[in-house]
PDB file of C-alpha atoms in Angstrom:
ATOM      1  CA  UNK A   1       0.000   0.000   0.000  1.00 38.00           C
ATOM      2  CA  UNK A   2       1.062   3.198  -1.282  1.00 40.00           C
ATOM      3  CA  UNK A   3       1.680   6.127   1.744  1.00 43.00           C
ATOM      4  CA  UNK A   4      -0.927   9.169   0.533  1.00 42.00           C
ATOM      5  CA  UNK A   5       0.920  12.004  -0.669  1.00 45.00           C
ATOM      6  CA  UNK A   6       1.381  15.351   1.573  1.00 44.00           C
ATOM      7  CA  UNK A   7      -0.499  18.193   0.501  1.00 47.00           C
ATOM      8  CA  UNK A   8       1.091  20.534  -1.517  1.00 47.00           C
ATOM      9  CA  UNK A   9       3.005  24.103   0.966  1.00 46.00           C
ATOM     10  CA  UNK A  10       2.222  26.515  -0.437  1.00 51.00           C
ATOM     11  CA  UNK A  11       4.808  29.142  -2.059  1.00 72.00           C
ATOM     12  CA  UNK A  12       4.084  31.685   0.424  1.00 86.00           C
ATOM     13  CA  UNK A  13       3.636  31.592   3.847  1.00 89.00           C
ATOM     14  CA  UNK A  14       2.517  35.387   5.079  1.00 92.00           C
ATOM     15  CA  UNK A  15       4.921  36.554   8.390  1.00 93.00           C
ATOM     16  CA  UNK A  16       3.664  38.550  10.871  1.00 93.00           C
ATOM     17  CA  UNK A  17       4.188  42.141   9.021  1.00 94.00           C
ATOM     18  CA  UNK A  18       2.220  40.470   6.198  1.00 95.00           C
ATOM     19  CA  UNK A  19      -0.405  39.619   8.042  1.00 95.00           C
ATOM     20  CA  UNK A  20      -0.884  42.606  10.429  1.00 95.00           C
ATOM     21  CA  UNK A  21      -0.994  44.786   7.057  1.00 96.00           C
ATOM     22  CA  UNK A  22      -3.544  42.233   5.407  1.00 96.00           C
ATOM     23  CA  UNK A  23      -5.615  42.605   8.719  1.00 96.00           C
ATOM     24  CA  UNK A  24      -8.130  45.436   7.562  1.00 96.00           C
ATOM     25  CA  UNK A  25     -11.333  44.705   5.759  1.00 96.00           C
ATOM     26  CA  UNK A  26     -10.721  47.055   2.897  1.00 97.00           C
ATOM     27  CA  UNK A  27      -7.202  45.886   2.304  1.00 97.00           C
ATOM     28  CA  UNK A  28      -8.556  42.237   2.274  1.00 96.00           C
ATOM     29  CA  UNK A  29     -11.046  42.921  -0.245  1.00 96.00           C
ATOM     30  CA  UNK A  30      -8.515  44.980  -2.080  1.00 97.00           C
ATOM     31  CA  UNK A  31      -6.300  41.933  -2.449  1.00 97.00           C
ATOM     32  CA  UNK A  32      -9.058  39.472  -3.060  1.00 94.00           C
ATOM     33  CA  UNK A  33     -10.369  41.686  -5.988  1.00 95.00           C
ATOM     34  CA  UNK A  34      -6.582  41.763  -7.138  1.00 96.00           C
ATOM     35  CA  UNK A  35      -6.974  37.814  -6.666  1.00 92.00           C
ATOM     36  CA  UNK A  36      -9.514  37.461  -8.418  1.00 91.00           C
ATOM     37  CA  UNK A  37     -10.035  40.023 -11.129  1.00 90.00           C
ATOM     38  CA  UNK A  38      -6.600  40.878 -12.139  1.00 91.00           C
ATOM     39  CA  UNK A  39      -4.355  44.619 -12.220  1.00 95.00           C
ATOM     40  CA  UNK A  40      -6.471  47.656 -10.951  1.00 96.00           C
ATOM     41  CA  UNK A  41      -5.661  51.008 -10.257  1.00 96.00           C
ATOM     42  CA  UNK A  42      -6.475  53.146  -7.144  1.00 96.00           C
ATOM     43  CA  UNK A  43      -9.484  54.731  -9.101  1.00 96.00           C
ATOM     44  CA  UNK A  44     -10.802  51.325 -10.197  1.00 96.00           C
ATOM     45  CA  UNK A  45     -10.782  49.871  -6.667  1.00 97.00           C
ATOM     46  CA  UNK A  46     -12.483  52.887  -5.280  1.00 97.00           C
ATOM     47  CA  UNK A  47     -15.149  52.368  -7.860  1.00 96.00           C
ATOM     48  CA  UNK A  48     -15.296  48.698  -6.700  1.00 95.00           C
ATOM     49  CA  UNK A  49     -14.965  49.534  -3.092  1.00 95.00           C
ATOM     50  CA  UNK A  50     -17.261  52.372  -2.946  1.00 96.00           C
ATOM     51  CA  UNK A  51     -13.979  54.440  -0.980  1.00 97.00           C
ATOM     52  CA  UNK A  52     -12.102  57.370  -2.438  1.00 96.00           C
ATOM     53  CA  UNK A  53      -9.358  56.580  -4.570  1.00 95.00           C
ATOM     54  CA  UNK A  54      -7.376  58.317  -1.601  1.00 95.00           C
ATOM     55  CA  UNK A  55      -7.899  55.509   0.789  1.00 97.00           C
ATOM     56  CA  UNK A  56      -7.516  52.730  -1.677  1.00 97.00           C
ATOM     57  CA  UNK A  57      -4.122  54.507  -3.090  1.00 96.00           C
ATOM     58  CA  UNK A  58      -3.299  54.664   1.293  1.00 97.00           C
ATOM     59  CA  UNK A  59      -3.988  51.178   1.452  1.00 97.00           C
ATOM     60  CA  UNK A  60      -2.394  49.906  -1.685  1.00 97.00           C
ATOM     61  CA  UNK A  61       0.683  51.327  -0.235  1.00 96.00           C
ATOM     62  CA  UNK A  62       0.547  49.444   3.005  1.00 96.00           C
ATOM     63  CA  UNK A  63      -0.031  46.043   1.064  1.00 97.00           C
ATOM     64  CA  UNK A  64       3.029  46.699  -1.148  1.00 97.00           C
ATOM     65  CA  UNK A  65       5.122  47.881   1.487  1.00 97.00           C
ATOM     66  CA  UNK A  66       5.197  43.753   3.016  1.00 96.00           C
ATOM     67  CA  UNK A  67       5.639  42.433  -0.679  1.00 94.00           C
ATOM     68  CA  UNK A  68       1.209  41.075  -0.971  1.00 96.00           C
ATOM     69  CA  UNK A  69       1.081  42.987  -4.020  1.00 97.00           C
ATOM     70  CA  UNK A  70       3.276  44.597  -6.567  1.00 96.00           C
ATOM     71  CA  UNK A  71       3.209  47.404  -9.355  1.00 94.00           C
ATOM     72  CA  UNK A  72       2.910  46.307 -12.587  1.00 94.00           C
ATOM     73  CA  UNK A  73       5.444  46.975 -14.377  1.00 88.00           C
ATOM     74  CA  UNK A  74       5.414  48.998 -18.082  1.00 87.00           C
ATOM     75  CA  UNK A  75       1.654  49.346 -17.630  1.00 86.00           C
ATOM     76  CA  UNK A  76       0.095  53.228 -16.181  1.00 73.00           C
ATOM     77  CA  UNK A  77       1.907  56.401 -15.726  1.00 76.00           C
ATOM     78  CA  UNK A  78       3.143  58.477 -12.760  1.00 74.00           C
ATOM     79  CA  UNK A  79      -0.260  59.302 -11.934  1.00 80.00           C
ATOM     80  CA  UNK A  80      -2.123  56.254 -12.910  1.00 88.00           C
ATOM     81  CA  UNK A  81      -0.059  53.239 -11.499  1.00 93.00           C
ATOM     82  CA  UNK A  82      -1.588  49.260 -11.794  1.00 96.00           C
ATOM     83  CA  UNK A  83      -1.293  47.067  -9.154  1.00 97.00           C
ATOM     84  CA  UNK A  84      -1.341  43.216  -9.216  1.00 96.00           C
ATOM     85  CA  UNK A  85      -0.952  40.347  -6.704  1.00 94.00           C
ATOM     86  CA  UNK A  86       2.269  38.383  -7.218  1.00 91.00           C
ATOM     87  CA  UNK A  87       1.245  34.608  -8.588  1.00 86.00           C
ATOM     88  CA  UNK A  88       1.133  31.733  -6.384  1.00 83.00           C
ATOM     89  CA  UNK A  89      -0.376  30.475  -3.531  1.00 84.00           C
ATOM     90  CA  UNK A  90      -0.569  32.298   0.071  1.00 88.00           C
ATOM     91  CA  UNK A  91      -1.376  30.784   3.631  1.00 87.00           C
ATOM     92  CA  UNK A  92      -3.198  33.302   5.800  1.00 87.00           C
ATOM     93  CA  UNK A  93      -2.014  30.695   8.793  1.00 85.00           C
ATOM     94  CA  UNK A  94       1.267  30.988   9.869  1.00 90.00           C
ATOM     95  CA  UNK A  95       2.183  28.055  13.264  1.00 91.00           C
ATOM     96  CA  UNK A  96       4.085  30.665  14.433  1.00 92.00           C
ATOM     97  CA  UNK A  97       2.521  34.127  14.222  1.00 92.00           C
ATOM     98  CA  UNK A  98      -0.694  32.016  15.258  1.00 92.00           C
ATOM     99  CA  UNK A  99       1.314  31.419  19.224  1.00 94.00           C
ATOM    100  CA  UNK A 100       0.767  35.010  19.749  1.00 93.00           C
ATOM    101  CA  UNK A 101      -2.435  36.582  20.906  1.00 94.00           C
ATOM    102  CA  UNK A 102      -2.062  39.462  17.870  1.00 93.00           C
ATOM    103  CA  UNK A 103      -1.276  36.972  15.430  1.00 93.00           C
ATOM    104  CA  UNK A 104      -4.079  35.157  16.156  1.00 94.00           C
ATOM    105  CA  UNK A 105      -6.354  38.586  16.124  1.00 95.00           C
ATOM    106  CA  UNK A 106      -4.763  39.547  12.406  1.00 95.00           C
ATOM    107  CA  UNK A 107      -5.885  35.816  11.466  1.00 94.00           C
ATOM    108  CA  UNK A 108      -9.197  36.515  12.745  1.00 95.00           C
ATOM    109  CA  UNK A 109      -9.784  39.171  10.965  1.00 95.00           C
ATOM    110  CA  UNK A 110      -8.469  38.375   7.307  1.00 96.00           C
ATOM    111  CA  UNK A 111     -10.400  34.734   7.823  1.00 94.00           C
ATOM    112  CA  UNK A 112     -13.459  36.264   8.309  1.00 95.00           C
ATOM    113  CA  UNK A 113     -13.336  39.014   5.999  1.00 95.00           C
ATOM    114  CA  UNK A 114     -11.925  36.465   3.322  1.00 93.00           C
ATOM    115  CA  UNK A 115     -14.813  33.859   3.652  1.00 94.00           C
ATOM    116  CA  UNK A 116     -17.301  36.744   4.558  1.00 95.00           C
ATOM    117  CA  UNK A 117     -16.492  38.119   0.939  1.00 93.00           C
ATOM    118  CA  UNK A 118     -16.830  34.759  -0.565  1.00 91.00           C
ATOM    119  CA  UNK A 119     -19.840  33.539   1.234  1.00 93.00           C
ATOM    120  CA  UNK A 120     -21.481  37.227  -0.128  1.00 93.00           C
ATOM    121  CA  UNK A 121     -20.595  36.310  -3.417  1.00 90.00           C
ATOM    122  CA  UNK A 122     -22.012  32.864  -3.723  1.00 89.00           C
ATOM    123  CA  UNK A 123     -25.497  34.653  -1.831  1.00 89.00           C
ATOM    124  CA  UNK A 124     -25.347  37.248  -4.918  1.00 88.00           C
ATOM    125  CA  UNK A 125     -24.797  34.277  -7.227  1.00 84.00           C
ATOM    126  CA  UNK A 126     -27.852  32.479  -6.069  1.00 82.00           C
ATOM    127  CA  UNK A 127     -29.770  35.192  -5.987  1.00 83.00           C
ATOM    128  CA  UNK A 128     -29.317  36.512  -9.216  1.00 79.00           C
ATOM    129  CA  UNK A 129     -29.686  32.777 -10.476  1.00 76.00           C
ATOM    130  CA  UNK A 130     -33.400  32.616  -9.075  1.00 75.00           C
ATOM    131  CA  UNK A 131     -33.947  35.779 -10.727  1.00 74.00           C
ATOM    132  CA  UNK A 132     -33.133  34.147 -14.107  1.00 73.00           C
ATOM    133  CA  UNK A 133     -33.611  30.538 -13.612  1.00 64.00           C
ATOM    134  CA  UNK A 134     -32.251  29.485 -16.821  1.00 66.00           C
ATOM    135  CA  UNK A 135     -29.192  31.012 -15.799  1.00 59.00           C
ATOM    136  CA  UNK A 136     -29.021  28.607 -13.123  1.00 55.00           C
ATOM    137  CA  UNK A 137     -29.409  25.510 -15.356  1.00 55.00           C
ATOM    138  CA  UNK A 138     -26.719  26.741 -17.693  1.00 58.00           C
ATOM    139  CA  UNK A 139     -23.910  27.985 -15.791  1.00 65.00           C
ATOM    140  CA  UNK A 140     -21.208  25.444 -15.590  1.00 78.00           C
ATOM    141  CA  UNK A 141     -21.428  26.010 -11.669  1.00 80.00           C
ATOM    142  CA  UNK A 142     -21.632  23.322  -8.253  1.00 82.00           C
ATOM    143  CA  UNK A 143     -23.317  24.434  -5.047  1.00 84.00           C
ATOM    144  CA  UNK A 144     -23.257  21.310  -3.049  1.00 85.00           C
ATOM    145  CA  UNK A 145     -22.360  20.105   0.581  1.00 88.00           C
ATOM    146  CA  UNK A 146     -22.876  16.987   2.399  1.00 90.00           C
ATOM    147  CA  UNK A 147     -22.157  15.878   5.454  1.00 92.00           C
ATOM    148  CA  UNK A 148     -19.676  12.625   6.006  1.00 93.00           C
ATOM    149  CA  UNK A 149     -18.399  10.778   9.329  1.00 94.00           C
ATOM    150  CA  UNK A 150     -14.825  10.454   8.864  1.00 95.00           C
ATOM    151  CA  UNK A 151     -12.308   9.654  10.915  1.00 96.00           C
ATOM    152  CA  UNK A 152      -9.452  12.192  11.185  1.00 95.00           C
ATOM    153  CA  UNK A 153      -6.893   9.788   8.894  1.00 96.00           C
ATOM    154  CA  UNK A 154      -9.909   9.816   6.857  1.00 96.00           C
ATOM    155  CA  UNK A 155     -10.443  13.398   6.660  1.00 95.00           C
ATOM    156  CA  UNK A 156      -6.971  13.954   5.962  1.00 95.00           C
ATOM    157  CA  UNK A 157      -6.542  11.644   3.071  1.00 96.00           C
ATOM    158  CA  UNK A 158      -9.802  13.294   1.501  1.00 95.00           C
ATOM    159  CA  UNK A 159      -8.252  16.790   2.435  1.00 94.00           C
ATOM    160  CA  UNK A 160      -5.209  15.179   0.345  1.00 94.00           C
ATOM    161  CA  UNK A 161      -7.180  14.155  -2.604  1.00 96.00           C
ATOM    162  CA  UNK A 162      -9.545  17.766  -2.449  1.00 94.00           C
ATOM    163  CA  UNK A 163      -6.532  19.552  -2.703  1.00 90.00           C
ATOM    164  CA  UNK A 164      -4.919  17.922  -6.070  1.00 92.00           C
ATOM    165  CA  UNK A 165      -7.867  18.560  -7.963  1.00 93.00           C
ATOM    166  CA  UNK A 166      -8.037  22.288  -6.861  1.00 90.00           C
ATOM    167  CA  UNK A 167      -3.888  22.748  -7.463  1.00 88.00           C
ATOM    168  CA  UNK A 168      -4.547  20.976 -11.051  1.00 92.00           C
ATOM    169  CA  UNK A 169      -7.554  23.370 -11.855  1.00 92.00           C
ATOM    170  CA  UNK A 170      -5.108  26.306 -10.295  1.00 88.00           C
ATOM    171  CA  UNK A 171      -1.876  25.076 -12.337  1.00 87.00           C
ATOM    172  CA  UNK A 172      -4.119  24.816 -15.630  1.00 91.00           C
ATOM    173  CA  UNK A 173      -6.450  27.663 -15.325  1.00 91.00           C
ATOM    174  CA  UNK A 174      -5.776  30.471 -12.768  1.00 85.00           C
ATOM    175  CA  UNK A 175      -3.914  32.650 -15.664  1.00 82.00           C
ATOM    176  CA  UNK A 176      -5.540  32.006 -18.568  1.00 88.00           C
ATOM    177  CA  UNK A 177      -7.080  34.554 -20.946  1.00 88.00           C
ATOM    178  CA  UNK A 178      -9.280  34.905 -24.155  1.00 92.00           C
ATOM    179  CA  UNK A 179     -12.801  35.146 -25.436  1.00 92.00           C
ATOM    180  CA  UNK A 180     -15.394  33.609 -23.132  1.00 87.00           C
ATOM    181  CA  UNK A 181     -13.120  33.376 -20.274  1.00 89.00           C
ATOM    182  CA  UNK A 182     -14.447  34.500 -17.072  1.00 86.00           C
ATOM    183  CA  UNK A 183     -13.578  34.197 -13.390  1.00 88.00           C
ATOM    184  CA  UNK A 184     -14.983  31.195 -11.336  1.00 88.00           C
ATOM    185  CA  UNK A 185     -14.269  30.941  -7.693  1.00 88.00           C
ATOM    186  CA  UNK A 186     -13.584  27.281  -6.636  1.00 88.00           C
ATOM    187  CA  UNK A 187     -13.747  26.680  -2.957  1.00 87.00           C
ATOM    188  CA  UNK A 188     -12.903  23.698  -0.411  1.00 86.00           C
ATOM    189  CA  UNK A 189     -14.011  23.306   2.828  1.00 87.00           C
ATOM    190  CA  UNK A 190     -13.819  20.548   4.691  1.00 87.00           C
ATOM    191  CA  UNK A 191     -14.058  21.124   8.869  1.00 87.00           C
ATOM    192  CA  UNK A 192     -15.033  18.934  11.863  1.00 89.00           C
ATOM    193  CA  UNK A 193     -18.299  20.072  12.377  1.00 82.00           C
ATOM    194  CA  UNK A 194     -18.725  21.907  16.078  1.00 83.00           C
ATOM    195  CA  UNK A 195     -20.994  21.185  18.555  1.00 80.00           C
ATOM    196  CA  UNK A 196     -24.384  23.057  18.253  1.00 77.00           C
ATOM    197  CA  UNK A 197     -25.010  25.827  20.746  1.00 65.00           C
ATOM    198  CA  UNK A 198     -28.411  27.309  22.151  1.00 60.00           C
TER     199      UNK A 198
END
């Protein structure tokens, strides 16, 4: 019997500088639209943000000041600079930072800001779906859970086996361009279930 193979590190594991500057709701959502939607400017994250381009200018320094995102280079001008998020996978959980009472406060925070933003997207998603059902039918799209009784070996090797499919789809797709290509977020979860509370 073959041993099952480690999950992939990933290439980036964010340090405590990193993660206090990540640990503000706008500058999470900053970097998740950079994630996500590619180079914007100040002025086109203000317009996504709803802030002044001011702010999101502020805050794009602070990110690029601990290396989470980066100017893009031979694209703007001096008063219209892109930003983009370096490729490759990040961990918002760092063993060490995560020993320290802050560290575990800046986790908090860009944890629940991160899946907060994500679970608001898949609610807008639905919603617009029901709206126009035959959207719903043929959108290449999965919204499905299900609850299993694992043991944690179990869990593991699943986590194992979860994670190679969504590093292939990342390898193959996460960069690619053209006509009819559009972003899709693809999401894993897979948690011990805690106990319900009154």
């Amino acid at each position: 019997m073959t041993e099952p193979a480690e999950i992939p590190s990933p290439e980036r594991v964010l340090d405590a500088g990193a993660l206090r500057a990540l640990a503000h709701p706008l500058r999470v959502r900053m970097y998740d639209i950079l994630s996500q939607f590619g180079p914007q400017t100040a002025s086109s994250l203000a317009q996504l943000t709803g802030e002044s381009s001011g702010a999101t200018s502020y805050h794009l320094r602070a990110l690029a000041k601990h290396d989470l995102i980066r100017e893009v280079t031979g694209r703007g001008s001096s008063r219209e600079r892109w930003w983009e998020r370096p490729k490759g996978s990040v961990s918002f959980t760092n063993p060490a930072v995560m020993k320290t009472p802050s560290g575990r406060a800046a986790t908090q925070v860009i944890m629940s800001e991160f899946l907060n933003r994500r679970h608001q997207q898949l609610l807008r998603y639905v919603g617009d779906s029901i709206k126009t059902p035959e959207d719903l039918y043929d959108a290449a799209a999965v919204i499905s859970s299900t609850t299993i009784r694992v043991t944690e070996e179990q869990a593991r090797e699943l986590a194992e086996t979860l994670m190679a499919v969504l590093n292939d789809a990342s390898d193959r797709y996460r960069d690619q361009e053209g006509e009819g290509v559009v972003p899709f977020s693809l999401r894993v979860d897979l948690f011990p279930l805690p106990p319900e509370s009154n």
